[in-house]
XYZ file of C-alpha atoms in Angstrom:
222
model
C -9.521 3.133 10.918
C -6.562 2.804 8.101
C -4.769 -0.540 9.127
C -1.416 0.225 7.809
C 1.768 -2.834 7.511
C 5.241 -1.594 7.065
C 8.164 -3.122 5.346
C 11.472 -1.861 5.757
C 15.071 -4.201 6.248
C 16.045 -1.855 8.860
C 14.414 -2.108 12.489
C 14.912 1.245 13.560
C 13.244 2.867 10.245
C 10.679 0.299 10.982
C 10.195 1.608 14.784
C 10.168 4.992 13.658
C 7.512 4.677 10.794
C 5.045 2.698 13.456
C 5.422 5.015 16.346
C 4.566 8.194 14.032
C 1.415 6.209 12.992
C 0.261 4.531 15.975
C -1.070 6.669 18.280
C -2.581 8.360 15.961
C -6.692 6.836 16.370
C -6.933 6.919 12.717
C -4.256 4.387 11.913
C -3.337 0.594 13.177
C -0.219 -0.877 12.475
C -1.276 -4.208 11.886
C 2.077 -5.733 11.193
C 5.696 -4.789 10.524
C 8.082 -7.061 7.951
C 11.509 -7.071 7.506
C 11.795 -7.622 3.641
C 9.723 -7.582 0.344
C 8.805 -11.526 0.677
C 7.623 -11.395 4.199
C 5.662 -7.997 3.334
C 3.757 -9.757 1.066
C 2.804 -13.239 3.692
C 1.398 -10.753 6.176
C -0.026 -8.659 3.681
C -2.303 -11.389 2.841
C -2.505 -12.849 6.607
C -3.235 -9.563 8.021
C -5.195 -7.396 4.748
C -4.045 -4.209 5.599
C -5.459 -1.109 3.547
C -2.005 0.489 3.063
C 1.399 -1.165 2.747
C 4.371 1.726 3.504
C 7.209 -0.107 1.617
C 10.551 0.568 1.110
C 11.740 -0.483 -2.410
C 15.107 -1.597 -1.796
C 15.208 -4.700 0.506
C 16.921 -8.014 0.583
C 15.137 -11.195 -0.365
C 12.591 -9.902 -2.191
C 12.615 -5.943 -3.010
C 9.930 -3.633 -2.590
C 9.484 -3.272 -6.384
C 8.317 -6.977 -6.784
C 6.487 -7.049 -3.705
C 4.513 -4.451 -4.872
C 3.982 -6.068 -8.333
C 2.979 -9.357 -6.165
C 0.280 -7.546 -3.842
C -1.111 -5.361 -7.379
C -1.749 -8.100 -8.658
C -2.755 -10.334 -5.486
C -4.904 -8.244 -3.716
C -5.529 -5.047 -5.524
C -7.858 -2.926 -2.285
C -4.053 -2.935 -0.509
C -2.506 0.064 -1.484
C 1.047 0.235 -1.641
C 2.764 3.882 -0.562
C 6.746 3.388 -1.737
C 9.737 4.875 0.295
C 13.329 5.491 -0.523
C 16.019 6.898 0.804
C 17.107 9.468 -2.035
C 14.499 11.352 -3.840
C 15.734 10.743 -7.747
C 15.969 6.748 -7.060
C 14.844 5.008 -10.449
C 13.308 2.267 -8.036
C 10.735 4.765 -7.794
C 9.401 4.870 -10.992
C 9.763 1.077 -11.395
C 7.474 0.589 -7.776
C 5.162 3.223 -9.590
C 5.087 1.425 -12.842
C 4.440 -2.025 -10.862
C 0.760 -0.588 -9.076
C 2.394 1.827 -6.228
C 0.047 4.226 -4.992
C 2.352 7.048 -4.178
C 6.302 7.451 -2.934
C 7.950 9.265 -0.373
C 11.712 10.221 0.473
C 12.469 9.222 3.822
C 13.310 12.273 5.249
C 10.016 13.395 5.178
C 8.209 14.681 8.182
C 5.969 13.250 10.353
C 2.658 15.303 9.062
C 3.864 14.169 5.660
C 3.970 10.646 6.081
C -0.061 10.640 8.236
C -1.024 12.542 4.816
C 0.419 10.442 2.173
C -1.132 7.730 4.113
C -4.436 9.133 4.077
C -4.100 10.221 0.304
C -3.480 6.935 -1.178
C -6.339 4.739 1.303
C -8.860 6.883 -0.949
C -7.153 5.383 -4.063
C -5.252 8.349 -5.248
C -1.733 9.069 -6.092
C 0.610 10.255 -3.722
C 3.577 12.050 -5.807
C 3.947 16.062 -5.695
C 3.817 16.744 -9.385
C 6.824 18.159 -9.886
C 8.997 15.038 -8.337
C 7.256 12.837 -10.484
C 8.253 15.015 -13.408
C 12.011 15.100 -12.351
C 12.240 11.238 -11.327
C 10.597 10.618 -15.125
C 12.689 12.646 -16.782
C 15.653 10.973 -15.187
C 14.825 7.653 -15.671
C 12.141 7.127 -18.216
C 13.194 6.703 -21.733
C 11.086 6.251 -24.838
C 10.989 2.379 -25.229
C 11.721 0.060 -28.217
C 8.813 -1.795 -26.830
C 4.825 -0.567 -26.997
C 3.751 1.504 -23.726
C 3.172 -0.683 -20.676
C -0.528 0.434 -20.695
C -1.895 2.492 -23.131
C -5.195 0.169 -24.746
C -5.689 3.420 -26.820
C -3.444 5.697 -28.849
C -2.714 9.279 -27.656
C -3.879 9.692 -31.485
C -7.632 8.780 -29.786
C -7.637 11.259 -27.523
C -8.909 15.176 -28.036
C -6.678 18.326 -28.743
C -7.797 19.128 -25.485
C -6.545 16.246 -23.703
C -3.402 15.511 -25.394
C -2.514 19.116 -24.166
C -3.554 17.965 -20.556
C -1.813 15.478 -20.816
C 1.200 17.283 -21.848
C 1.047 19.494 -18.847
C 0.729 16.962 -16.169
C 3.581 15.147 -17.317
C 5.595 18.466 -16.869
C 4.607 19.207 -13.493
C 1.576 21.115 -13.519
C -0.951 20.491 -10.737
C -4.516 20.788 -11.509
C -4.388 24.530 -10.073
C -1.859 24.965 -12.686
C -3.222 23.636 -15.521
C -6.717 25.614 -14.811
C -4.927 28.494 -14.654
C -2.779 28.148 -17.814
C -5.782 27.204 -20.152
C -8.537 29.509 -18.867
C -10.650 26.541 -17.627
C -11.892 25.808 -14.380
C -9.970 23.156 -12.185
C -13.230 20.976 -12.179
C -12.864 20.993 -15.830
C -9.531 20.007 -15.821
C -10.632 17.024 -13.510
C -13.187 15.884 -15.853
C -10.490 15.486 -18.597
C -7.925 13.883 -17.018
C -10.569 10.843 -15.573
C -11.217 11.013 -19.606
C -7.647 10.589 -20.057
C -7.274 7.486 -17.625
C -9.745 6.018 -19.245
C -8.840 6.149 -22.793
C -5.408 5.600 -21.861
C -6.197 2.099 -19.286
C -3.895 3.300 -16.317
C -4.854 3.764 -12.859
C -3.904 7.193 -11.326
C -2.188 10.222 -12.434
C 2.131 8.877 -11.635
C 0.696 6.040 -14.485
C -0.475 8.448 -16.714
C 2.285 10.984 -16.822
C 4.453 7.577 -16.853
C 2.623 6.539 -20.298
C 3.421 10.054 -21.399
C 7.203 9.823 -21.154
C 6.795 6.177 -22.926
C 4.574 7.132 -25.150
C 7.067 10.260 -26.681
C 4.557 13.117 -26.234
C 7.223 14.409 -23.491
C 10.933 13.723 -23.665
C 13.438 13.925 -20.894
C 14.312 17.474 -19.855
C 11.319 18.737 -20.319
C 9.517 17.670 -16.962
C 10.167 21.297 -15.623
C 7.882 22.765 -18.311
């Protein structure tokens, strides 16, 4: 059983979010919380597996709650929500150890999926969103990369055009497809590039691509 807590300032969002999940066997909503601060009390009261957070709430927003719990209790997995779908919120939670994000107007079947997709530890982002939100709001700092331990200099031909294509849009389907390689090759790489690169999941990598300059804004639709 996922035990799932949900954040949102807004009761009826709350409601809504806990009656999709609840009867479902494979989920328990072991908590609801009104804003960022009190999502992160029960969070470590109640250890849930998955937080589903909306980013913007009063007293403490979802964005630092989710730094807070990251770095707090790393096994609780943090699946953002916002209202609009090009919210730069989103790539901040995503930067600060999100999991995956959502638009509220999702379905139902959506949100059980997401949920299920980031309890195994993997991103939760449809490829090309993450490309548009980046492109939007990610800029090529005057600071060093947030992660980055390596130098996209230290990583293979290969990879660096990986690389390249996820942080355009490309699924792994996609990728496969337009290098001649299998999709379980393309897997292989991209753990490679995580590694070599220190982030976590695939919205962190294609993040350190946009920081890093090997993509540029505009160019997240390939």
């Amino acid at each position: 059983m996922i035990r799932v807590l949900i954040a949102d300032d807004q009761p009826l969002v709350r409601r809504g979010l806990a009656l999709i999940l609840g009867p479902d066997p494979e989920f328990e909503v072991v908590g609801e919380a009104e804003d960022g601060a009190r999502a992160v009390a029960l969070a470590h009261e109640l250890r849930p597996d998955v937080v589903v957070m909306d980013i913007r709430m009063p007293v403490m927003d979802g964005v630092k709650a989710t730094e807070e719990l990251a770095r707090t209790l790393p096994g609780t997995r943090v699946l953002a929500l916002s209202t609009f779908d090009m919210d730069e919120y989103v790539v901040a939670a995503l930067r600060a150890g999100a999991y995956g994000f959502l638009p509220k107007d999702i379905s139902p079947e959506e949100l059980i999926a997401a949920v299920r997709i980031v309890h195994t530890g993997e991103a939760a982002v449809a490829p090309r969103l993450l490309s548009r939100l980046l492109s939007a709001y990610v800029r090529t700092p005057e600071r060093p990369r947030s992660w980055a331990a390596q130098t996209p200099a230290e990583l293979t031909p290969r990879e660096l055009e990986i690389w390249r294509l996820m942080a355009t849009g490309r699924g792994n389907a996609e990728i496969a497809a337009e290098l001649d390689i299998s999709v379980s090759t393309v897997k292989n790489h991209i753990t490679g590039i995580f590694g070599k690169l220190g982030v976590r999941d695939r919205a962190q990598a294609v993040i350190a691509a946009y920081e890093s300059g090997l993509v540029e804004a505009g160019s997240g639709n390939g």
